[in-house]
Amino acid sequence: MTDTASKQFDIDTDIITLTRFILQEQQNVKSATGELTILLNALQFAFKFIAHNIRRAELVNLIGISGTANSTGDVQKKLDVIGDEIFINAMRSSNRVKVLVSEEQEDLIVFPGGGTYAVCTDPIDGSSNIDAGVSVGTIFGVYKLQEGSTGAISDVLKPGRELVAAGYCMYGASAHLALTTGNGVNIFTLDVQIGEFILTHKDVKIPQTNKIYSLNEGYFLKFPGYVQEYLTDLKKDNYSLRYIGSMVADMHRTLLYGGIFLYPTLKLRLLYESNPMSFLMEQAGGLGVTVDGDRILDIIPKSIHEKSSIAVGSKGEVERFLKYVNKK
Ligand code: AHM
Ligand code: MG
């Protein structure tokens, strides 16, 4: 038998695209209806479209502020507004999403028409970094609507452990999508030439430990004493500090290299930051807890923009942090 082209020219002619991957996953689940597949397809379109706008931002005057503020009074960047609109349109037109919570929208959106899913998103997280060309990302979490629901706030005020899919798309040198549907974590890289996300990191597992910590240490004096003690001890152990200030980029590094990411004070949002990231990390073998040591995924949210503290990453590193929590 002659060599295949793949062997002859050392080029993979049988790549796994995200579309192929999610269709395969659907076929592996006997009870699957195909609804989540359509929703994931709409999500990947939103990521490609947002990535396209971020790539050309400087060239077509898309950097800078929009002159508006979001629900919490944060100044919005032009790309925050565009990313939000792209995301909303993609979810609405999929006809599979009934409820949408976005960081950029004060109230939850209930779409007319069909849909059996609720989606929570920060369409462009870390947008304060955009003008400097630093990586930003979209964070998302997907819930199934409650039985008989026609779309209500109770469809998203659920503990993160009930997520059916979650992840992020990081827009950097290239777009990277980390996805879990509750069956491990896979990372896809956008090939701009063929317009497809390609599976590049299969069944990713976070290293159990690594001496890297990631947080805004400028707020050290605001942290509880036991957190200060923990941080001081990490320094004695020669840990490296890495902090980009874009949660998606900091989580991406943590997922691949291991370590711990902390935001000990209240800023990050439970529904579309802490929950999807903790779900993803647990699926990769890591852990996510609050600064009080409670598992993030067990928190029952009371409001859609609720904040939580977070310590997330390698199991061994989070467990080390928990020893200090227990001493408090
Ligand atoms: P945003 O949703 O307004 O972009 O804020 C979230 C971002 C995260 O990406 C990042 O981890 C954190 O805020 C950085 O905050 P700080 O500047 O306080 O370190
Ligand atoms: Mg954010």
CSV table of C-alpha atoms and ligand atoms in Angstrom, one decimal:
chain,number,residue,atom,x,y,z
A,1,MET,CA,0.0,0.0,0.0
A,2,THR,CA,1.3,3.5,-0.8
A,3,ASP,CA,1.8,6.0,1.9
A,4,THR,CA,-1.1,8.4,2.5
A,5,ALA,CA,-0.6,12.0,1.7
A,6,SER,CA,-0.5,12.7,5.5
A,7,LYS,CA,2.5,10.4,5.9
A,8,GLN,CA,4.2,11.4,2.6
A,9,PHE,CA,4.0,15.2,3.2
A,10,ASP,CA,3.7,15.2,7.1
A,11,ILE,CA,0.5,17.1,6.9
A,12,ASP,CA,-2.7,16.1,8.8
A,13,THR,CA,-5.5,15.6,6.3
A,14,ASP,CA,-7.9,14.3,8.9
A,15,ILE,CA,-8.2,17.1,11.4
A,16,ILE,CA,-10.9,17.3,14.0
A,17,THR,CA,-12.9,20.5,13.7
A,18,LEU,CA,-15.1,21.7,16.5
A,19,THR,CA,-18.2,20.9,14.3
A,20,ARG,CA,-17.0,17.4,13.8
A,21,PHE,CA,-16.2,17.0,17.5
A,22,ILE,CA,-19.6,18.2,18.8
A,23,LEU,CA,-21.4,16.0,16.2
A,24,GLN,CA,-19.4,13.0,17.3
A,25,GLU,CA,-20.1,13.8,21.0
A,26,GLN,CA,-23.8,14.0,20.1
A,27,GLN,CA,-23.7,10.6,18.4
A,28,ASN,CA,-22.1,9.1,21.5
A,29,VAL,CA,-25.0,10.1,23.7
A,30,LYS,CA,-28.1,8.0,22.9
A,31,SER,CA,-30.6,10.4,24.4
A,32,ALA,CA,-29.1,13.5,22.7
A,33,THR,CA,-31.6,15.6,20.8
A,34,GLY,CA,-29.1,17.7,18.8
A,35,GLU,CA,-30.3,20.9,20.5
A,36,LEU,CA,-27.0,21.5,22.4
A,37,THR,CA,-25.1,20.9,19.1
A,38,ILE,CA,-27.0,23.7,17.4
A,39,LEU,CA,-26.4,26.0,20.4
A,40,LEU,CA,-22.7,25.2,20.4
A,41,ASN,CA,-22.6,25.9,16.7
A,42,ALA,CA,-24.1,29.3,17.3
A,43,LEU,CA,-21.6,29.9,20.1
A,44,GLN,CA,-18.6,29.1,17.8
A,45,PHE,CA,-20.0,31.6,15.2
A,46,ALA,CA,-20.1,34.3,17.9
A,47,PHE,CA,-16.5,33.5,18.9
A,48,LYS,CA,-15.3,33.7,15.3
A,49,PHE,CA,-17.2,37.0,14.7
A,50,ILE,CA,-15.8,38.6,17.9
A,51,ALA,CA,-12.3,37.3,17.1
A,52,HIS,CA,-12.6,39.0,13.7
A,53,ASN,CA,-13.5,42.3,15.2
A,54,ILE,CA,-10.8,42.1,17.8
A,55,ARG,CA,-8.2,41.3,15.1
A,56,ARG,CA,-9.0,44.4,13.1
A,57,ALA,CA,-9.9,46.7,16.0
A,58,GLU,CA,-6.9,49.1,15.6
A,59,LEU,CA,-7.4,49.3,11.9
A,60,VAL,CA,-11.0,50.2,11.8
A,61,ASN,CA,-11.2,52.4,14.9
A,62,LEU,CA,-12.8,49.9,17.3
A,63,ILE,CA,-10.5,50.6,20.2
A,64,GLY,CA,-11.4,53.1,23.0
A,65,ILE,CA,-14.6,53.8,25.0
A,66,SER,CA,-18.1,53.8,23.6
A,67,GLY,CA,-19.4,56.6,25.8
A,68,THR,CA,-21.8,54.3,27.6
A,69,ALA,CA,-21.7,52.4,30.9
A,70,ASN,CA,-22.9,48.9,31.7
A,71,SER,CA,-25.3,47.6,34.4
A,72,THR,CA,-22.7,48.1,37.1
A,73,GLY,CA,-21.6,51.5,35.9
A,74,ASP,CA,-18.3,50.3,34.3
A,75,VAL,CA,-17.3,52.4,31.3
A,76,GLN,CA,-17.9,50.2,28.2
A,77,LYS,CA,-15.3,49.9,25.5
A,78,LYS,CA,-16.6,49.9,21.9
A,79,LEU,CA,-15.7,46.2,21.6
A,80,ASP,CA,-17.7,45.5,24.8
A,81,VAL,CA,-20.8,46.8,23.1
A,82,ILE,CA,-20.1,45.1,19.8
A,83,GLY,CA,-19.2,41.8,21.4
A,84,ASP,CA,-22.4,41.9,23.5
A,85,GLU,CA,-24.5,42.5,20.4
A,86,ILE,CA,-22.8,39.8,18.4
A,87,PHE,CA,-23.4,37.3,21.3
A,88,ILE,CA,-27.0,38.3,21.8
A,89,ASN,CA,-27.8,38.0,18.1
A,90,ALA,CA,-26.1,34.6,17.8
A,91,MET,CA,-28.0,33.2,20.8
A,92,ARG,CA,-31.4,34.6,19.7
A,93,SER,CA,-31.1,33.4,16.2
A,94,SER,CA,-30.0,29.9,17.3
A,95,ASN,CA,-33.6,29.5,18.5
A,96,ARG,CA,-32.3,27.2,21.2
A,97,VAL,CA,-31.6,29.8,23.9
A,98,LYS,CA,-34.5,31.1,25.9
A,99,VAL,CA,-32.7,33.0,28.6
A,100,LEU,CA,-29.5,35.1,28.4
A,101,VAL,CA,-27.5,36.8,31.1
A,102,SER,CA,-24.8,39.1,29.9
A,103,GLU,CA,-22.4,41.2,32.0
A,104,GLU,CA,-23.3,44.1,29.7
A,105,GLN,CA,-27.1,43.9,30.3
A,106,GLU,CA,-28.7,44.9,33.6
A,107,ASP,CA,-31.6,42.5,33.3
A,108,LEU,CA,-31.8,39.0,32.0
A,109,ILE,CA,-33.1,38.7,28.4
A,110,VAL,CA,-35.9,36.2,27.7
A,111,PHE,CA,-36.1,35.7,23.9
A,112,PRO,CA,-39.4,35.1,22.2
A,113,GLY,CA,-39.6,31.9,20.3
A,114,GLY,CA,-38.3,28.4,21.2
A,115,GLY,CA,-35.3,27.3,23.2
A,116,THR,CA,-34.5,25.0,26.1
A,117,TYR,CA,-31.3,26.5,27.3
A,118,ALA,CA,-30.1,29.5,29.4
A,119,VAL,CA,-26.7,31.0,28.7
A,120,CYS,CA,-24.6,33.3,31.0
A,121,THR,CA,-21.8,35.3,29.5
A,122,ASP,CA,-19.2,37.9,29.8
A,123,PRO,CA,-18.9,38.7,26.1
A,124,ILE,CA,-15.5,40.4,26.3
A,125,ASP,CA,-13.8,39.8,29.7
A,126,GLY,CA,-10.7,41.8,30.5
A,127,SER,CA,-11.7,44.6,28.1
A,128,SER,CA,-9.5,47.2,30.0
A,129,ASN,CA,-6.6,45.4,28.3
A,130,ILE,CA,-8.0,45.6,24.7
A,131,ASP,CA,-6.3,48.9,23.7
A,132,ALA,CA,-2.9,47.5,24.6
A,133,GLY,CA,-3.4,44.4,22.4
A,134,VAL,CA,-3.4,42.1,25.5
A,135,SER,CA,-5.5,38.9,25.3
A,136,VAL,CA,-9.1,39.1,26.3
A,137,GLY,CA,-11.9,36.5,26.1
A,138,THR,CA,-15.5,35.5,26.1
A,139,ILE,CA,-16.6,33.4,29.1
A,140,PHE,CA,-19.8,31.3,28.9
A,141,GLY,CA,-21.9,28.9,30.9
A,142,VAL,CA,-24.9,26.9,29.6
A,143,TYR,CA,-27.8,25.6,31.7
A,144,LYS,CA,-30.8,23.5,30.7
A,145,LEU,CA,-34.1,25.2,31.4
A,146,GLN,CA,-36.1,23.7,34.3
A,147,GLU,CA,-38.8,21.3,33.3
A,148,GLY,CA,-41.8,23.3,32.0
A,149,SER,CA,-40.0,26.7,32.2
A,150,THR,CA,-40.8,29.3,29.6
A,151,GLY,CA,-37.7,31.3,30.7
A,152,ALA,CA,-37.3,32.8,34.1
A,153,ILE,CA,-34.6,34.0,36.5
A,154,SER,CA,-34.7,30.7,38.3
A,155,ASP,CA,-33.3,29.1,35.2
A,156,VAL,CA,-29.9,30.8,36.0
A,157,LEU,CA,-30.0,31.1,39.8
A,158,LYS,CA,-28.7,27.6,40.0
A,159,PRO,CA,-25.5,26.2,41.4
A,160,GLY,CA,-22.7,25.9,38.9
A,161,ARG,CA,-22.5,22.2,39.3
A,162,GLU,CA,-25.7,22.0,37.2
A,163,LEU,CA,-23.9,23.6,34.1
A,164,VAL,CA,-24.3,21.4,31.0
A,165,ALA,CA,-21.5,23.2,29.1
A,166,ALA,CA,-19.0,26.0,29.9
A,167,GLY,CA,-15.7,27.5,28.8
A,168,TYR,CA,-14.0,30.4,27.3
A,169,CYS,CA,-12.7,31.7,24.0
A,170,MET,CA,-9.4,33.6,24.4
A,171,TYR,CA,-8.6,36.1,21.7
A,172,GLY,CA,-4.8,36.5,21.5
A,173,ALA,CA,-2.2,35.7,19.0
A,174,SER,CA,-4.8,33.2,17.8
A,175,ALA,CA,-8.3,32.4,19.2
A,176,HIS,CA,-8.4,29.4,21.6
A,177,LEU,CA,-11.6,27.8,22.7
A,178,ALA,CA,-11.6,25.7,25.9
A,179,LEU,CA,-14.8,23.7,26.1
A,180,THR,CA,-16.4,21.3,28.5
A,181,THR,CA,-19.8,19.6,28.1
A,182,GLY,CA,-19.2,17.8,31.4
A,183,ASN,CA,-17.0,15.1,29.9
A,184,GLY,CA,-13.5,16.6,30.3
A,185,VAL,CA,-12.0,19.6,28.7
A,186,ASN,CA,-10.8,20.1,25.1
A,187,ILE,CA,-9.1,23.1,23.5
A,188,PHE,CA,-9.6,24.1,19.9
A,189,THR,CA,-7.5,26.7,18.0
A,190,LEU,CA,-9.1,28.8,15.3
A,191,ASP,CA,-7.5,28.3,11.9
A,192,VAL,CA,-8.4,31.6,10.3
A,193,GLN,CA,-7.6,30.4,6.8
A,194,ILE,CA,-10.2,27.7,6.8
A,195,GLY,CA,-12.5,29.4,9.4
A,196,GLU,CA,-12.7,26.4,11.7
A,197,PHE,CA,-11.7,25.7,15.3
A,198,ILE,CA,-9.4,22.7,15.2
A,199,LEU,CA,-8.9,20.3,18.2
A,200,THR,CA,-5.3,21.0,19.4
A,201,HIS,CA,-5.4,19.9,23.1
A,202,LYS,CA,-7.3,16.7,23.7
A,203,ASP,CA,-8.7,15.9,27.1
A,204,VAL,CA,-6.7,18.5,29.0
A,205,LYS,CA,-5.7,17.8,32.6
A,206,ILE,CA,-4.3,20.6,34.7
A,207,PRO,CA,-1.0,19.7,36.5
A,208,GLN,CA,-1.7,18.7,40.1
A,209,THR,CA,0.8,21.4,41.4
A,210,ASN,CA,3.0,24.1,40.0
A,211,LYS,CA,4.7,26.9,41.9
A,212,ILE,CA,2.9,29.7,40.0
A,213,TYR,CA,0.4,32.1,41.7
A,214,SER,CA,-1.7,34.7,39.9
A,215,LEU,CA,-3.5,37.6,41.5
A,216,ASN,CA,-3.5,41.4,41.7
A,217,GLU,CA,-1.1,41.6,44.7
A,218,GLY,CA,-1.5,45.4,44.7
A,219,TYR,CA,-4.5,44.8,46.9
A,220,PHE,CA,-2.5,42.9,49.5
A,221,LEU,CA,-3.5,45.2,52.4
A,222,LYS,CA,-7.2,44.6,51.7
A,223,PHE,CA,-6.8,40.8,52.0
A,224,PRO,CA,-7.7,38.9,55.3
A,225,GLY,CA,-4.7,38.0,57.5
A,226,TYR,CA,-4.7,34.3,56.6
A,227,VAL,CA,-4.5,35.2,52.8
A,228,GLN,CA,-1.6,37.5,53.5
A,229,GLU,CA,0.1,34.8,55.5
A,230,TYR,CA,-0.5,32.3,52.6
A,231,LEU,CA,1.0,34.7,50.1
A,232,THR,CA,4.0,35.4,52.3
A,233,ASP,CA,4.7,31.7,52.6
A,234,LEU,CA,4.5,31.2,48.8
A,235,LYS,CA,7.3,33.8,48.5
A,236,LYS,CA,9.4,31.9,51.0
A,237,ASP,CA,8.9,28.8,48.8
A,238,ASN,CA,10.1,30.7,45.7
A,239,TYR,CA,6.8,30.7,43.8
A,240,SER,CA,6.6,32.7,40.5
A,241,LEU,CA,4.0,35.4,40.2
A,242,ARG,CA,2.2,35.7,36.8
A,243,TYR,CA,-0.7,38.1,36.4
A,244,ILE,CA,-2.1,39.4,33.1
A,245,GLY,CA,-5.2,41.0,34.5
A,246,SER,CA,-7.4,39.2,31.9
A,247,MET,CA,-9.1,36.4,33.7
A,248,VAL,CA,-9.4,34.3,30.5
A,249,ALA,CA,-5.7,34.6,29.8
A,250,ASP,CA,-4.7,33.9,33.4
A,251,MET,CA,-7.0,30.9,33.5
A,252,HIS,CA,-5.6,29.6,30.1
A,253,ARG,CA,-2.1,29.7,31.4
A,254,THR,CA,-3.2,28.1,34.7
A,255,LEU,CA,-5.0,25.3,32.9
A,256,LEU,CA,-2.0,24.5,30.8
A,257,TYR,CA,0.9,25.0,33.2
A,258,GLY,CA,-0.8,24.6,36.6
A,259,GLY,CA,-0.7,26.9,39.6
A,260,ILE,CA,-3.4,28.9,41.3
A,261,PHE,CA,-5.4,32.0,40.3
A,262,LEU,CA,-6.9,34.1,43.1
A,263,TYR,CA,-9.2,37.1,43.3
A,264,PRO,CA,-9.8,37.3,47.1
A,265,THR,CA,-12.0,40.4,47.2
A,266,LEU,CA,-15.4,40.8,45.6
A,267,LYS,CA,-15.1,41.7,41.9
A,268,LEU,CA,-15.6,38.7,39.7
A,269,ARG,CA,-19.1,37.6,38.9
A,270,LEU,CA,-20.4,34.2,39.9
A,271,LEU,CA,-22.7,33.4,36.9
A,272,TYR,CA,-20.4,34.3,34.0
A,273,GLU,CA,-16.9,34.3,35.5
A,274,SER,CA,-16.4,32.2,38.7
A,275,ASN,CA,-18.8,29.4,37.8
A,276,PRO,CA,-17.9,28.6,34.2
A,277,MET,CA,-14.2,28.8,35.1
A,278,SER,CA,-14.6,26.5,38.2
A,279,PHE,CA,-16.6,24.0,36.2
A,280,LEU,CA,-14.0,23.9,33.5
A,281,MET,CA,-11.2,23.6,36.1
A,282,GLU,CA,-12.9,20.8,37.9
A,283,GLN,CA,-13.5,19.0,34.6
A,284,ALA,CA,-9.7,19.3,34.0
A,285,GLY,CA,-9.0,17.8,37.5
A,286,GLY,CA,-8.6,21.1,39.3
A,287,LEU,CA,-10.6,22.9,42.0
A,288,GLY,CA,-12.4,26.2,42.6
A,289,VAL,CA,-13.3,27.7,46.0
A,290,THR,CA,-14.1,31.0,47.5
A,291,VAL,CA,-11.8,32.9,49.8
A,292,ASP,CA,-13.8,31.2,52.7
A,293,GLY,CA,-13.1,27.8,51.3
A,294,ASP,CA,-16.5,27.0,50.0
A,295,ARG,CA,-16.8,25.1,46.7
A,296,ILE,CA,-17.8,27.7,44.0
A,297,LEU,CA,-20.0,25.2,42.2
A,298,ASP,CA,-22.2,24.7,45.3
A,299,ILE,CA,-23.1,28.3,45.7
A,300,ILE,CA,-26.8,29.1,45.1
A,301,PRO,CA,-26.8,32.6,43.5
A,302,LYS,CA,-29.3,35.2,44.7
A,303,SER,CA,-29.0,37.6,41.8
A,304,ILE,CA,-27.7,37.5,38.2
A,305,HIS,CA,-24.8,39.9,38.7
A,306,GLU,CA,-23.7,38.4,42.1
A,307,LYS,CA,-20.0,38.7,42.9
A,308,SER,CA,-17.8,36.0,44.4
A,309,SER,CA,-14.2,35.7,45.6
A,310,ILE,CA,-12.3,32.9,43.9
A,311,ALA,CA,-9.2,30.7,44.3
A,312,VAL,CA,-9.0,28.2,41.4
A,313,GLY,CA,-6.5,26.0,39.7
A,314,SER,CA,-4.4,23.0,40.4
A,315,LYS,CA,-5.9,20.7,43.1
A,316,GLY,CA,-2.6,20.6,45.1
A,317,GLU,CA,-2.3,24.4,45.1
A,318,VAL,CA,-6.0,25.0,46.0
A,319,GLU,CA,-5.6,22.4,48.8
A,320,ARG,CA,-2.6,24.3,50.1
A,321,PHE,CA,-4.6,27.5,50.2
A,322,LEU,CA,-7.4,25.7,52.0
A,323,LYS,CA,-5.0,24.8,54.9
A,324,TYR,CA,-4.7,28.6,55.6
A,325,VAL,CA,-8.5,29.1,55.4
A,326,ASN,CA,-8.9,26.3,58.0
A,327,LYS,CA,-6.5,28.1,60.3
A,328,LYS,CA,-8.4,31.4,60.3
B,1,AHM,P1,-14.3,43.0,33.5
B,1,AHM,O1,-15.3,41.9,33.5
B,1,AHM,O2,-14.8,44.3,33.8
B,1,AHM,O3,-13.4,42.9,32.3
B,1,AHM,O4,-13.4,42.7,34.8
B,1,AHM,C1,-12.9,41.4,35.0
B,1,AHM,C2,-11.4,41.4,34.9
B,1,AHM,C3,-10.8,40.0,34.9
B,1,AHM,O5,-10.6,39.6,33.5
B,1,AHM,C4,-9.5,40.1,35.6
B,1,AHM,O6,-9.2,38.9,36.3
B,1,AHM,C5,-9.8,41.2,36.7
B,1,AHM,O7,-10.9,41.9,36.2
B,1,AHM,C6,-8.7,42.1,36.9
B,1,AHM,O8,-9.0,43.0,37.9
B,1,AHM,P2,-7.9,44.0,38.5
B,1,AHM,O9,-7.7,45.0,37.5
B,1,AHM,O10,-8.6,44.5,39.8
B,1,AHM,O11,-6.7,43.1,38.9
B,2,MG,MG,-15.5,40.2,33.2
